[in-house]
CSV table of C-alpha atoms in Angstrom, one decimal:
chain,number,residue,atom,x,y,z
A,1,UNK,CA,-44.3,39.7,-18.8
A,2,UNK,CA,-45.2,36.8,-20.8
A,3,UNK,CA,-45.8,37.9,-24.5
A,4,UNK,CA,-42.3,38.3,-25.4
A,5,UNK,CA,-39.1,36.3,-24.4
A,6,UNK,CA,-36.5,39.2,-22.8
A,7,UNK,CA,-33.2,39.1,-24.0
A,8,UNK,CA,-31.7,37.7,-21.0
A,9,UNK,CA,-33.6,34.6,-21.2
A,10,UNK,CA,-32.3,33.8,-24.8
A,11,UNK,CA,-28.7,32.8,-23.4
A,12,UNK,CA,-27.6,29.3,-22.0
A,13,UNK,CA,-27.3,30.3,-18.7
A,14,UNK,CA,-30.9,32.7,-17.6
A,15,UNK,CA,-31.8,34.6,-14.9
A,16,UNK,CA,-33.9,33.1,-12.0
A,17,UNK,CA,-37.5,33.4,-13.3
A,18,UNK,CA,-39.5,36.4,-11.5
A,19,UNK,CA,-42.9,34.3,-11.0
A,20,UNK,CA,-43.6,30.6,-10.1
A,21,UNK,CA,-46.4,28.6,-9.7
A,22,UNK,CA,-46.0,25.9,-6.8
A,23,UNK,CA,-48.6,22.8,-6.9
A,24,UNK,CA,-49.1,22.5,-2.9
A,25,UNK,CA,-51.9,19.3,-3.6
A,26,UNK,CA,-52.1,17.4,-6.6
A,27,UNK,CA,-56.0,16.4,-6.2
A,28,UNK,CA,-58.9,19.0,-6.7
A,29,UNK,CA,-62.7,18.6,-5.8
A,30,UNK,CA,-63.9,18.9,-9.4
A,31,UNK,CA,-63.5,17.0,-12.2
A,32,UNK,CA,-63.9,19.6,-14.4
A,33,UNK,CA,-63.7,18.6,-18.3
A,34,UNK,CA,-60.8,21.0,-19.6
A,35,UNK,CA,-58.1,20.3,-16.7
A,36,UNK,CA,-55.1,17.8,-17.0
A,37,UNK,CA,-55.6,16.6,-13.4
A,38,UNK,CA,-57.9,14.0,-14.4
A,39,UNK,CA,-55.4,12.7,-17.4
A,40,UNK,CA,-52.7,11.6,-14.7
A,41,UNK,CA,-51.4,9.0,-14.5
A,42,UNK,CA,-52.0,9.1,-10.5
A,43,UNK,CA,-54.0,11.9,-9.0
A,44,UNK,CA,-54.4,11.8,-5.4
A,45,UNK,CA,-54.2,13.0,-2.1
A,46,UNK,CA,-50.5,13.7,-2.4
A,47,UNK,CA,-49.6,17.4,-1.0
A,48,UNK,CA,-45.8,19.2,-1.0
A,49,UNK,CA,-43.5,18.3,1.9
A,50,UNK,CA,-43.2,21.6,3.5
A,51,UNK,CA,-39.3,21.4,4.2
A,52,UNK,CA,-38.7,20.5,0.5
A,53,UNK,CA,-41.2,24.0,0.0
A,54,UNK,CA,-39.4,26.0,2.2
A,55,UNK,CA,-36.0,25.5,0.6
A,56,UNK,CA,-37.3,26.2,-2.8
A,57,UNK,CA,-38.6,29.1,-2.0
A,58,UNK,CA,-35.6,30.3,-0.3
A,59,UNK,CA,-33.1,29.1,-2.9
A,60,UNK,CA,-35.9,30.9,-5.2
A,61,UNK,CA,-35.8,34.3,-3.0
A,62,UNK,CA,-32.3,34.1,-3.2
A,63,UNK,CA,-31.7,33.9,-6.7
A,64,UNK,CA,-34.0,36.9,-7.3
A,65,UNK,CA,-37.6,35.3,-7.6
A,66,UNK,CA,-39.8,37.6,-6.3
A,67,UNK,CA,-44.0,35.9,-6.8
A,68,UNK,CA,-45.1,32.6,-6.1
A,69,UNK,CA,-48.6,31.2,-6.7
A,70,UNK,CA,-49.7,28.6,-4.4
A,71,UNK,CA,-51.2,26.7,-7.1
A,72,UNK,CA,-50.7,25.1,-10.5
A,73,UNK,CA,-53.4,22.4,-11.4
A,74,UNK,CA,-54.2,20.6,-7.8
A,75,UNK,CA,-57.1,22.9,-6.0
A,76,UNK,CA,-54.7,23.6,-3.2
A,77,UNK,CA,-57.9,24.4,-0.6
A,78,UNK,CA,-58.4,20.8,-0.6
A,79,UNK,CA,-54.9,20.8,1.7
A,80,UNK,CA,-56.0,24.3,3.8
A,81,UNK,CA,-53.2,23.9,6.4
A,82,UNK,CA,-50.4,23.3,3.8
A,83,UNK,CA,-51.6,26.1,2.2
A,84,UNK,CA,-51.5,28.4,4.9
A,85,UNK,CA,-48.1,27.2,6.2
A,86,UNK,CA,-47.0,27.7,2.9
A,87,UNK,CA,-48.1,31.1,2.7
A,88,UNK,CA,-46.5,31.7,5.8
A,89,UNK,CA,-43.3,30.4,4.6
A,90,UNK,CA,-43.4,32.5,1.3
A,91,UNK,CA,-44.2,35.7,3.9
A,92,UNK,CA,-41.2,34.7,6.0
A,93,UNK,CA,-38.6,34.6,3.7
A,94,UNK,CA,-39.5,37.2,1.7
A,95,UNK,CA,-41.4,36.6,-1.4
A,96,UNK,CA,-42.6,40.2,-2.6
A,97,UNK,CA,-46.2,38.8,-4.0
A,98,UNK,CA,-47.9,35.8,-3.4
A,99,UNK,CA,-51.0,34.8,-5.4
A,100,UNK,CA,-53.5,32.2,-5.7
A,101,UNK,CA,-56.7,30.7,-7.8
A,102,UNK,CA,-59.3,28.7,-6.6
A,103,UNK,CA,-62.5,27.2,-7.7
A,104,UNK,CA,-63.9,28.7,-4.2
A,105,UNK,CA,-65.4,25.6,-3.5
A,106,UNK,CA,-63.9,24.9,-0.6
A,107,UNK,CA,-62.5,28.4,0.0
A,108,UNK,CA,-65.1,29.8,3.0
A,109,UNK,CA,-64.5,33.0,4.5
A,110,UNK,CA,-62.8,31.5,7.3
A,111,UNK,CA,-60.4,29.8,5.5
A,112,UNK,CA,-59.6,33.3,3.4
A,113,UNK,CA,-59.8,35.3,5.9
A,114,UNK,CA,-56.6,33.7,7.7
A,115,UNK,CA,-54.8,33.8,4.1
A,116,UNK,CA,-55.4,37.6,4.3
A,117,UNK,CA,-54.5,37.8,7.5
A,118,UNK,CA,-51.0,36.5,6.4
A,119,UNK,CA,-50.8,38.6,3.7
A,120,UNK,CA,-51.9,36.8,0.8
A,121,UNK,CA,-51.6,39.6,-2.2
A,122,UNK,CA,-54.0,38.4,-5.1
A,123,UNK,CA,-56.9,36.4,-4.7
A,124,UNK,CA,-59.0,35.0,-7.5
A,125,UNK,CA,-61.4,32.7,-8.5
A,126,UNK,CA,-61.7,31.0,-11.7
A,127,UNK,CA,-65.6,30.6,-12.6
A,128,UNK,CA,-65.8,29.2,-15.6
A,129,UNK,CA,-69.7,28.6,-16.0
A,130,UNK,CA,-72.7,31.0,-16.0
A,131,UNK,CA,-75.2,28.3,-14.5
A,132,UNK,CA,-75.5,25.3,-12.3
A,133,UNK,CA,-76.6,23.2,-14.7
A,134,UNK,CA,-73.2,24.0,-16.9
A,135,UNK,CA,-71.2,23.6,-13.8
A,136,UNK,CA,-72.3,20.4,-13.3
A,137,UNK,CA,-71.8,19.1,-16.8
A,138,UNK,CA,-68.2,20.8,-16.6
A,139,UNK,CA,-67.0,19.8,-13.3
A,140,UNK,CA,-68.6,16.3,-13.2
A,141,UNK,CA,-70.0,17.5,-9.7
A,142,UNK,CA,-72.9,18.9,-8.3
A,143,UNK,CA,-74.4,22.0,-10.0
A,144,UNK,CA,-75.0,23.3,-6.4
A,145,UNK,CA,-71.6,23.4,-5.9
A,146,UNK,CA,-71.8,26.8,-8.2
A,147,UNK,CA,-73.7,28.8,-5.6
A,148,UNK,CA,-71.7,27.8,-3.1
A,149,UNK,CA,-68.2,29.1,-5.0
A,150,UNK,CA,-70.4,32.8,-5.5
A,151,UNK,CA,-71.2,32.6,-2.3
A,152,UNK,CA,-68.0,32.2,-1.0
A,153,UNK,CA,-66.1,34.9,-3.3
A,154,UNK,CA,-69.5,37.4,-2.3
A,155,UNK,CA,-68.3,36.7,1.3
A,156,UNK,CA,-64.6,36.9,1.0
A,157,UNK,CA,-65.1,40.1,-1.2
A,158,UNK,CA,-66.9,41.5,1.9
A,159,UNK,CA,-65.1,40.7,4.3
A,160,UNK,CA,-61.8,42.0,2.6
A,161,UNK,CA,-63.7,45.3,2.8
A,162,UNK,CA,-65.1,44.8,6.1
A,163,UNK,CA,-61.2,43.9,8.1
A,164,UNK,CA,-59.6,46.1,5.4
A,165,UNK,CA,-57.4,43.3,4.3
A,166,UNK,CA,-55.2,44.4,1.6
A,167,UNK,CA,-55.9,41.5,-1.1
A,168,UNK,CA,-57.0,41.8,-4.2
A,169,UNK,CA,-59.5,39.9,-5.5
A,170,UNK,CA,-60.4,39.1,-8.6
A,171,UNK,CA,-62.8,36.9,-10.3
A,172,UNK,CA,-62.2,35.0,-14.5
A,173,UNK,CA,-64.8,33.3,-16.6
């Protein structure tokens, strides 16, 4: 739904956009080369005020918006209880299909397994190097950090199957 403009979207007033993207955090663990985190002009350990959240989403609900991704450039598993609560929120008042992408750094099974517990719809995890030696040059980090995201989408992937959560998960590079 975003290759072409719809009609309704070429008038003054639009419609309420179907899909937003919410930055919960606005720090990430990484550093990684091609992401505009590191070009602000203060990235930190800011995350959302919840109550703010929570009447955006429901003034978004309202208006017809029906998908929210807990994300937009921050890694928002740096902040795991805003993001749950936030999921929870979304869940409560209604949001059809909630999504997120990580780095799955810091995303453990625990941690995803209480996101699909609440419901979380789309899970995926951007991995955007085929070695620890280019995730290390590309994230400014350690390349062990690498294996540790595989490992962690390996273990969420099982135990999705395992609890028969109903999340997909899905994996770009």
């Amino acid at each position: 739904n975003v290759s072409h403009i719809p009609a309704a979207y070429l008038k003054e007033t639009v419609p309420c956009p179907p899909s937003v993207k919410v930055e919960l955090c606005n720090t990430c663990n990484l550093a990684c080369l091609m992401c505009g985190i590191g070009g602000r002009d203060n990235p930190g350990k800011e995350v959302i005020d919840l109550k703010v959240f929570e009447r955006f989403i429901g003034e978004f609900v309202k208006a017809g918006g029906e998908e929210v991704g807990l994300f937009f450039i921050g890694e928002s598993t740096v902040s795991p209880k805003v993001l749950v609560e936030a999921l929870r929120i979304c869940k409560r008042l209604g949001v059809q299909y909630t999504f997120l992408t990580s780095n799955f750094t810091l995303l453990n099974p625990m941690l995803a397994g209480e996101l699909m517990e609440e419901g979380l719809d789309s899970l995926k995890a951007s991995v955007n190097f085929e070695s620890p030696e280019a995730f290390s040059e590309g994230t400014r980090t350690k390349g062990s950090l690498w294996g540790k995201a595989l490992a962690n989408l390996k273990a969420c992937y099982e135990l999705r199957n395992a609890k028969g959560y109903k999340t997909k998960i899905y994996a770009s590079s």
